[in-house]
Amino acid sequence: MNKTKAVTGLAALALMAGLFSGCTSGNNNATNAAATNAGGSTDTATEATAAPEGDAAKDIKGDITVITQRTDIVDTVFKEYAAKFNEKYPNIKVNFEALSNYEDQIKIRMSTNDYGDVLLLPTSIAIKDLPDFFEPLGKKSELEQQYTGLEERTVDGISYGIPITVNFSGVIYNKKVFQDAGVTEVPRTFDQFSAALKSIKEKTDAVPLYTNYASGWALTQWEADLATVAGDREYVNIGQVASDDNFVPGQPHYELYKVMYDAAKDGLIEEDPTTTDWESSKADLASGKIGTMMLGSWAIGQIKGLAANPDDVGFMPFPTNADKILVPLSDDYNLGISIHSKHKEAARAWVDWFINESGYPTVEGGGMSPVKGAELPEILKQFEGTDITFDTLAPAKAGEEGWVDAIDKEAEIGLWQPDFKKVIIEAAIGNRKQSYDDIMKELNDKWKAARAKIVSAK
Amino acid sequence: MPKLSNLSYKNQRILIIFLFSLIPVALLVTFSYLPVFKMFQYSFTSWDGLSKKMEYIGFDNYKTIFTKPEYFAVFKVSLYYFFATFVQMGLALYFATILSFNVRMKNWFKGILFFPTLLNGVAIGFIFLFFFKPEGTLNTILDLLGLGALQQKWLLNPQLINVSLAFASVWRYMGMNFIIFLGAISSIGSEIYEASDIDGANRWHQFRHIILPSIKRILQLNLILAVSGAIGVFEIPYVMTGGSNGSGTFVIQTVDVAFKYSKLGLASAMAVVLLGIVVLVTILQRILIKEET
């Protein structure tokens, strides 16, 4: 709107362009590194660094940098981890770096060679490109004996990351609010859930369903419940890819977001979604000002931490009309090692120790440990012996890996982006002329066109 | 050892000029020209921003942009900022004129008006997010003034959201316009005002016949910058709403395409198109303004 604005506009362009150019300069170097590495991924697998056990542990030396997304505990809990780690590996010095907006910042860092030794694999990087950036951790067939959840970040049978925790997704709710509203039984179907929200609205002062619209990312949490709505662990990676009708009535996506639309339309969400605040929403759920929020298990610990009575915070599966209730388990971020690390053995030692011995997956991560045979977290024990099953998603068919993502990006739908969820809420509260069916039709058209393009290209 | 003084005066001059411009030119090339050049290059690829492979696809990205109307629909939003530009320049000119005369606590007012320009855009976004909340500052003030009936959900109402955002933008950038106008007005000699006083001119006459003609050039410059700025609006809506609820602009869309959908090639092409539009508008304005004078 004036000089500075014009400058800002240009600066934004220049900034973006700068990012791009930064990417190439790093790109060339990395290409060389990748070329030497790409000698055959099977070779590299056998060369995967593995940390020795016992006395040999004392011999590993090195100074490693661990990059994490946990800005909240990097100076407290992580420092304690480092101290414990040093009891076993006295000659490794661990430095931490925490990024507040992990996904975006690390992607830019990764265009250089300097992105720490141990880091979380960004979810937005294409799976097939992982070998260019990360050290192989071993053959999946071998690592599988020890860990679950490896299939999400595996290329050609080689694993590049181990999940820091395994999440389950669904509805986090305040039991006290449900009680006050007279809802005694945990709602299971769409109708029961919607009835529960309505009674909360009528009988209490709480917001029945808080969307966290303004934060954006919180809306993407809904997508994780797709498998529950489908009631089928194969739907997400296999069924979806095989279908041209991903967003038509009766299909899981349609039913899933219909819950969101109906709640918003019936005034069961917050008064002004455009100005919601994530941090305060956690406290509000804990104190009973909010009835439900759609989140992953990772949030349970954070919300309980703010509650006067932590037992009020409960978890239930997303409502579904499927025959059985499936709560999908999915990886949180995967932990991996930079291909440019100078102390790969030391880095590997940290990865193994962090997953197996630090206690992070269940305590701080709030989900299940990826280590096979590990104990279930407390909150899940209530579901033992019920008809609710917890299961990982079936991986894509061979040769179709990454198709969901490729179609999604090509179509600019954004399954894991907030955009169309925001549109749904805007339409539901009357800010847009589109109906729910219009939105779904538009998405389906995009899906269909992009799917045709991706399928024919492969 | 070669000495500078051995060279002729002319060569010394050339050498020194060259040496002094080396660093700024290097910075300019590294951070302005090279990125723009790269941007053009990427706009012909289907690169995702990270992958090692970069595929050249010719003009496909441009074809995509110009065949899909939704990419241009967002320019509608720019109109709000375009109209706000005139409010902003009007206010800036008004304050600059008043404060160029003798006013009590002149410097204090100047400071207040210029202050928002010093603040970080992200901070301003957050300030106004609280300002526009349903139980936020603006509605509270309206209530205190007995104007409770005017209370609104400023960012929820699709008719108001862009007006609210444009308002925040005006608040932020007005100070910059103001200081430029003030500088231009200060350069007018005081004897002209004295002479006009003797002739019996009032403040309005002085403004109309002395100030306005004297700062015409600056006015034009500010207008050009403001209009091209309105086309490239980014910060305020991005921080405050992320472009949701119908407040998305072309730059926000570009950033989304690049970083949400990992289509850096397409985003580069969009950036090139935006650059083209800004250049075009600027040239057009210059021609039109020249004709007027």
PDB file of N, CA, C and O in Angstrom, chain A residues 165-171 175 296-297 300 304 313-317 327-329 362 366-369 374-386 388-391:
ATOM      1  N   THR A 165       7.287 -42.001  18.441  1.00  0.00           N
ATOM      2  CA  THR A 165       6.187 -42.569  19.201  1.00  0.00           C
ATOM      3  C   THR A 165       5.099 -42.949  18.201  1.00  0.00           C
ATOM      4  O   THR A 165       5.095 -42.465  17.085  1.00  0.00           O
ATOM      5  N   VAL A 166       4.227 -43.855  18.598  1.00  0.00           N
ATOM      6  CA  VAL A 166       3.140 -44.241  17.703  1.00  0.00           C
ATOM      7  C   VAL A 166       1.854 -43.646  18.262  1.00  0.00           C
ATOM      8  O   VAL A 166       1.479 -43.907  19.407  1.00  0.00           O
ATOM      9  N   ASN A 167       1.214 -42.836  17.469  1.00  0.00           N
ATOM     10  CA  ASN A 167       0.015 -42.125  17.920  1.00  0.00           C
ATOM     11  C   ASN A 167      -1.249 -42.873  17.566  1.00  0.00           C
ATOM     12  O   ASN A 167      -1.298 -43.604  16.589  1.00  0.00           O
ATOM     13  N   PHE A 168      -2.275 -42.609  18.338  1.00  0.00           N
ATOM     14  CA  PHE A 168      -3.602 -43.032  17.916  1.00  0.00           C
ATOM     15  C   PHE A 168      -4.470 -41.795  17.935  1.00  0.00           C
ATOM     16  O   PHE A 168      -4.245 -40.873  18.704  1.00  0.00           O
ATOM     17  N   SER A 169      -5.454 -41.752  17.067  1.00  0.00           N
ATOM     18  CA  SER A 169      -6.225 -40.530  16.913  1.00  0.00           C
ATOM     19  C   SER A 169      -7.690 -40.758  17.203  1.00  0.00           C
ATOM     20  O   SER A 169      -8.199 -41.850  17.006  1.00  0.00           O
ATOM     21  N   GLY A 170      -8.338 -39.710  17.633  1.00  0.00           N
ATOM     22  CA  GLY A 170      -9.757 -39.802  17.918  1.00  0.00           C
ATOM     23  C   GLY A 170     -10.235 -38.536  18.602  1.00  0.00           C
ATOM     24  O   GLY A 170      -9.767 -37.447  18.283  1.00  0.00           O
ATOM     25  N   VAL A 171     -11.139 -38.706  19.530  1.00  0.00           N
ATOM     26  CA  VAL A 171     -11.738 -37.560  20.199  1.00  0.00           C
ATOM     27  C   VAL A 171     -11.198 -37.472  21.616  1.00  0.00           C
ATOM     28  O   VAL A 171     -11.260 -38.458  22.363  1.00  0.00           O
ATOM     29  N   LYS A 175     -14.684 -35.664  30.550  1.00  0.00           N
ATOM     30  CA  LYS A 175     -15.702 -36.569  31.101  1.00  0.00           C
ATOM     31  C   LYS A 175     -16.719 -35.845  31.951  1.00  0.00           C
ATOM     32  O   LYS A 175     -17.901 -36.184  31.982  1.00  0.00           O
ATOM     33  N   GLY A 296      -4.764 -36.070  18.316  1.00  0.00           N
ATOM     34  CA  GLY A 296      -4.061 -37.335  18.470  1.00  0.00           C
ATOM     35  C   GLY A 296      -3.682 -37.555  19.924  1.00  0.00           C
ATOM     36  O   GLY A 296      -3.782 -36.640  20.752  1.00  0.00           O
ATOM     37  N   SER A 297      -3.219 -38.757  20.189  1.00  0.00           N
ATOM     38  CA  SER A 297      -2.874 -39.101  21.563  1.00  0.00           C
ATOM     39  C   SER A 297      -1.775 -38.211  22.141  1.00  0.00           C
ATOM     40  O   SER A 297      -1.708 -37.997  23.340  1.00  0.00           O
ATOM     41  N   ILE A 300      -2.879 -35.679  24.692  1.00  0.00           N
ATOM     42  CA  ILE A 300      -3.495 -36.052  25.965  1.00  0.00           C
ATOM     43  C   ILE A 300      -2.626 -35.616  27.147  1.00  0.00           C
ATOM     44  O   ILE A 300      -3.109 -34.990  28.097  1.00  0.00           O
ATOM     45  N   LYS A 304      -3.769 -33.078  30.045  1.00  0.00           N
ATOM     46  CA  LYS A 304      -3.816 -33.555  31.431  1.00  0.00           C
ATOM     47  C   LYS A 304      -2.928 -32.715  32.327  1.00  0.00           C
ATOM     48  O   LYS A 304      -3.260 -32.458  33.481  1.00  0.00           O
ATOM     49  N   VAL A 313      -9.967 -35.943  31.781  1.00  0.00           N
ATOM     50  CA  VAL A 313      -9.618 -35.945  30.357  1.00  0.00           C
ATOM     51  C   VAL A 313      -9.676 -37.371  29.823  1.00  0.00           C
ATOM     52  O   VAL A 313      -8.972 -38.251  30.314  1.00  0.00           O
ATOM     53  N   GLY A 314     -10.539 -37.588  28.857  1.00  0.00           N
ATOM     54  CA  GLY A 314     -10.708 -38.938  28.339  1.00  0.00           C
ATOM     55  C   GLY A 314     -10.460 -39.016  26.842  1.00  0.00           C
ATOM     56  O   GLY A 314     -10.393 -37.990  26.152  1.00  0.00           O
ATOM     57  N   PHE A 315     -10.315 -40.233  26.366  1.00  0.00           N
ATOM     58  CA  PHE A 315     -10.123 -40.461  24.933  1.00  0.00           C
ATOM     59  C   PHE A 315     -11.190 -41.423  24.431  1.00  0.00           C
ATOM     60  O   PHE A 315     -11.509 -42.401  25.098  1.00  0.00           O
ATOM     61  N   MET A 316     -11.767 -41.126  23.298  1.00  0.00           N
ATOM     62  CA  MET A 316     -12.674 -42.104  22.675  1.00  0.00           C
ATOM     63  C   MET A 316     -12.406 -42.134  21.173  1.00  0.00           C
ATOM     64  O   MET A 316     -11.918 -41.161  20.605  1.00  0.00           O
ATOM     65  N   PRO A 317     -12.743 -43.253  20.539  1.00  0.00           N
ATOM     66  CA  PRO A 317     -12.544 -43.318  19.090  1.00  0.00           C
ATOM     67  C   PRO A 317     -13.497 -42.354  18.376  1.00  0.00           C
ATOM     68  O   PRO A 317     -14.553 -42.016  18.918  1.00  0.00           O
ATOM     69  N   VAL A 327      -9.225 -48.010  15.792  1.00  0.00           N
ATOM     70  CA  VAL A 327      -8.477 -46.787  16.080  1.00  0.00           C
ATOM     71  C   VAL A 327      -7.133 -46.906  15.389  1.00  0.00           C
ATOM     72  O   VAL A 327      -6.354 -47.807  15.690  1.00  0.00           O
ATOM     73  N   PRO A 328      -6.872 -46.033  14.409  1.00  0.00           N
ATOM     74  CA  PRO A 328      -5.645 -46.190  13.637  1.00  0.00           C
ATOM     75  C   PRO A 328      -4.416 -45.770  14.429  1.00  0.00           C
ATOM     76  O   PRO A 328      -4.429 -44.769  15.137  1.00  0.00           O
ATOM     77  N   LEU A 329      -3.382 -46.530  14.293  1.00  0.00           N
ATOM     78  CA  LEU A 329      -2.103 -46.175  14.885  1.00  0.00           C
ATOM     79  C   LEU A 329      -1.235 -45.634  13.771  1.00  0.00           C
ATOM     80  O   LEU A 329      -1.165 -46.214  12.699  1.00  0.00           O
ATOM     81  N   THR A 362       6.418 -43.006  25.351  1.00  0.00           N
ATOM     82  CA  THR A 362       5.189 -43.051  26.143  1.00  0.00           C
ATOM     83  C   THR A 362       5.047 -41.852  27.062  1.00  0.00           C
ATOM     84  O   THR A 362       3.957 -41.303  27.200  1.00  0.00           O
ATOM     85  N   GLY A 366       3.491 -39.417  24.579  1.00  0.00           N
ATOM     86  CA  GLY A 366       2.100 -39.646  24.928  1.00  0.00           C
ATOM     87  C   GLY A 366       1.420 -40.734  24.115  1.00  0.00           C
ATOM     88  O   GLY A 366       0.224 -40.954  24.252  1.00  0.00           O
ATOM     89  N   GLY A 367       2.165 -41.435  23.253  1.00  0.00           N
ATOM     90  CA  GLY A 367       1.545 -42.492  22.463  1.00  0.00           C
ATOM     91  C   GLY A 367       2.062 -43.847  22.897  1.00  0.00           C
ATOM     92  O   GLY A 367       2.352 -44.049  24.075  1.00  0.00           O
ATOM     93  N   MET A 368       2.136 -44.766  21.932  1.00  0.00           N
ATOM     94  CA  MET A 368       2.679 -46.070  22.244  1.00  0.00           C
ATOM     95  C   MET A 368       4.117 -46.140  21.796  1.00  0.00           C
ATOM     96  O   MET A 368       4.521 -45.463  20.871  1.00  0.00           O
ATOM     97  N   SER A 369       4.879 -46.977  22.446  1.00  0.00           N
ATOM     98  CA  SER A 369       6.268 -47.138  22.058  1.00  0.00           C
ATOM     99  C   SER A 369       6.338 -47.939  20.762  1.00  0.00           C
ATOM    100  O   SER A 369       5.594 -48.900  20.588  1.00  0.00           O
ATOM    101  N   ALA A 374       6.325 -53.540  23.978  1.00  0.00           N
ATOM    102  CA  ALA A 374       6.306 -52.541  25.036  1.00  0.00           C
ATOM    103  C   ALA A 374       4.896 -52.435  25.620  1.00  0.00           C
ATOM    104  O   ALA A 374       3.901 -52.750  24.961  1.00  0.00           O
ATOM    105  N   GLU A 375       4.816 -51.955  26.833  1.00  0.00           N
ATOM    106  CA  GLU A 375       3.539 -51.896  27.525  1.00  0.00           C
ATOM    107  C   GLU A 375       2.632 -50.811  26.944  1.00  0.00           C
ATOM    108  O   GLU A 375       3.101 -49.779  26.471  1.00  0.00           O
ATOM    109  N   LEU A 376       1.326 -51.054  26.991  1.00  0.00           N
ATOM    110  CA  LEU A 376       0.367 -50.061  26.494  1.00  0.00           C
ATOM    111  C   LEU A 376       0.322 -48.864  27.438  1.00  0.00           C
ATOM    112  O   LEU A 376       0.479 -49.027  28.639  1.00  0.00           O
ATOM    113  N   PRO A 377       0.072 -47.664  26.888  1.00  0.00           N
ATOM    114  CA  PRO A 377      -0.097 -46.531  27.785  1.00  0.00           C
ATOM    115  C   PRO A 377      -1.371 -46.677  28.623  1.00  0.00           C
ATOM    116  O   PRO A 377      -2.329 -47.336  28.210  1.00  0.00           O
ATOM    117  N   GLU A 378      -1.364 -46.033  29.773  1.00  0.00           N
ATOM    118  CA  GLU A 378      -2.444 -46.144  30.752  1.00  0.00           C
ATOM    119  C   GLU A 378      -3.829 -45.925  30.148  1.00  0.00           C
ATOM    120  O   GLU A 378      -4.760 -46.695  30.363  1.00  0.00           O
ATOM    121  N   ILE A 379      -3.943 -44.866  29.334  1.00  0.00           N
ATOM    122  CA  ILE A 379      -5.261 -44.451  28.853  1.00  0.00           C
ATOM    123  C   ILE A 379      -5.897 -45.494  27.934  1.00  0.00           C
ATOM    124  O   ILE A 379      -7.105 -45.511  27.729  1.00  0.00           O
ATOM    125  N   LEU A 380      -5.083 -46.378  27.387  1.00  0.00           N
ATOM    126  CA  LEU A 380      -5.632 -47.369  26.469  1.00  0.00           C
ATOM    127  C   LEU A 380      -6.090 -48.637  27.166  1.00  0.00           C
ATOM    128  O   LEU A 380      -6.800 -49.461  26.603  1.00  0.00           O
ATOM    129  N   LYS A 381      -5.663 -48.788  28.415  1.00  0.00           N
ATOM    130  CA  LYS A 381      -5.976 -50.052  29.094  1.00  0.00           C
ATOM    131  C   LYS A 381      -7.478 -50.238  29.247  1.00  0.00           C
ATOM    132  O   LYS A 381      -7.974 -51.368  29.263  1.00  0.00           O
ATOM    133  N   GLN A 382      -8.200 -49.141  29.337  1.00  0.00           N
ATOM    134  CA  GLN A 382      -9.657 -49.239  29.465  1.00  0.00           C
ATOM    135  C   GLN A 382     -10.292 -49.920  28.252  1.00  0.00           C
ATOM    136  O   GLN A 382     -11.410 -50.414  28.340  1.00  0.00           O
ATOM    137  N   PHE A 383      -9.580 -49.914  27.127  1.00  0.00           N
ATOM    138  CA  PHE A 383     -10.175 -50.492  25.919  1.00  0.00           C
ATOM    139  C   PHE A 383      -9.849 -51.970  25.762  1.00  0.00           C
ATOM    140  O   PHE A 383     -10.338 -52.622  24.853  1.00  0.00           O
ATOM    141  N   GLU A 384      -9.023 -52.481  26.633  1.00  0.00           N
ATOM    142  CA  GLU A 384      -8.676 -53.899  26.546  1.00  0.00           C
ATOM    143  C   GLU A 384      -9.932 -54.727  26.789  1.00  0.00           C
ATOM    144  O   GLU A 384     -10.684 -54.491  27.731  1.00  0.00           O
ATOM    145  N   GLY A 385     -10.149 -55.684  25.909  1.00  0.00           N
ATOM    146  CA  GLY A 385     -11.317 -56.548  26.082  1.00  0.00           C
ATOM    147  C   GLY A 385     -12.591 -55.973  25.502  1.00  0.00           C
ATOM    148  O   GLY A 385     -13.650 -56.568  25.603  1.00  0.00           O
ATOM    149  N   THR A 386     -12.544 -54.766  24.870  1.00  0.00           N
ATOM    150  CA  THR A 386     -13.733 -54.238  24.206  1.00  0.00           C
ATOM    151  C   THR A 386     -13.659 -54.567  22.726  1.00  0.00           C
ATOM    152  O   THR A 386     -12.698 -55.184  22.261  1.00  0.00           O
ATOM    153  N   ILE A 388     -13.115 -52.553  20.521  1.00  0.00           N
ATOM    154  CA  ILE A 388     -12.309 -51.530  19.859  1.00  0.00           C
ATOM    155  C   ILE A 388     -10.917 -52.070  19.597  1.00  0.00           C
ATOM    156  O   ILE A 388     -10.244 -52.550  20.508  1.00  0.00           O
ATOM    157  N   THR A 389     -10.505 -52.008  18.330  1.00  0.00           N
ATOM    158  CA  THR A 389      -9.177 -52.518  18.006  1.00  0.00           C
ATOM    159  C   THR A 389      -8.242 -51.382  17.634  1.00  0.00           C
ATOM    160  O   THR A 389      -8.660 -50.378  17.057  1.00  0.00           O
ATOM    161  N   PHE A 390      -6.998 -51.571  17.971  1.00  0.00           N
ATOM    162  CA  PHE A 390      -5.966 -50.607  17.590  1.00  0.00           C
ATOM    163  C   PHE A 390      -5.083 -51.282  16.553  1.00  0.00           C
ATOM    164  O   PHE A 390      -4.607 -52.390  16.770  1.00  0.00           O
ATOM    165  N   ASP A 391      -4.914 -50.617  15.418  1.00  0.00           N
ATOM    166  CA  ASP A 391      -4.111 -51.256  14.388  1.00  0.00           C
ATOM    167  C   ASP A 391      -3.450 -50.209  13.503  1.00  0.00           C
ATOM    168  O   ASP A 391      -3.969 -49.115  13.331  1.00  0.00           O
TER     169      ASP A 391
END
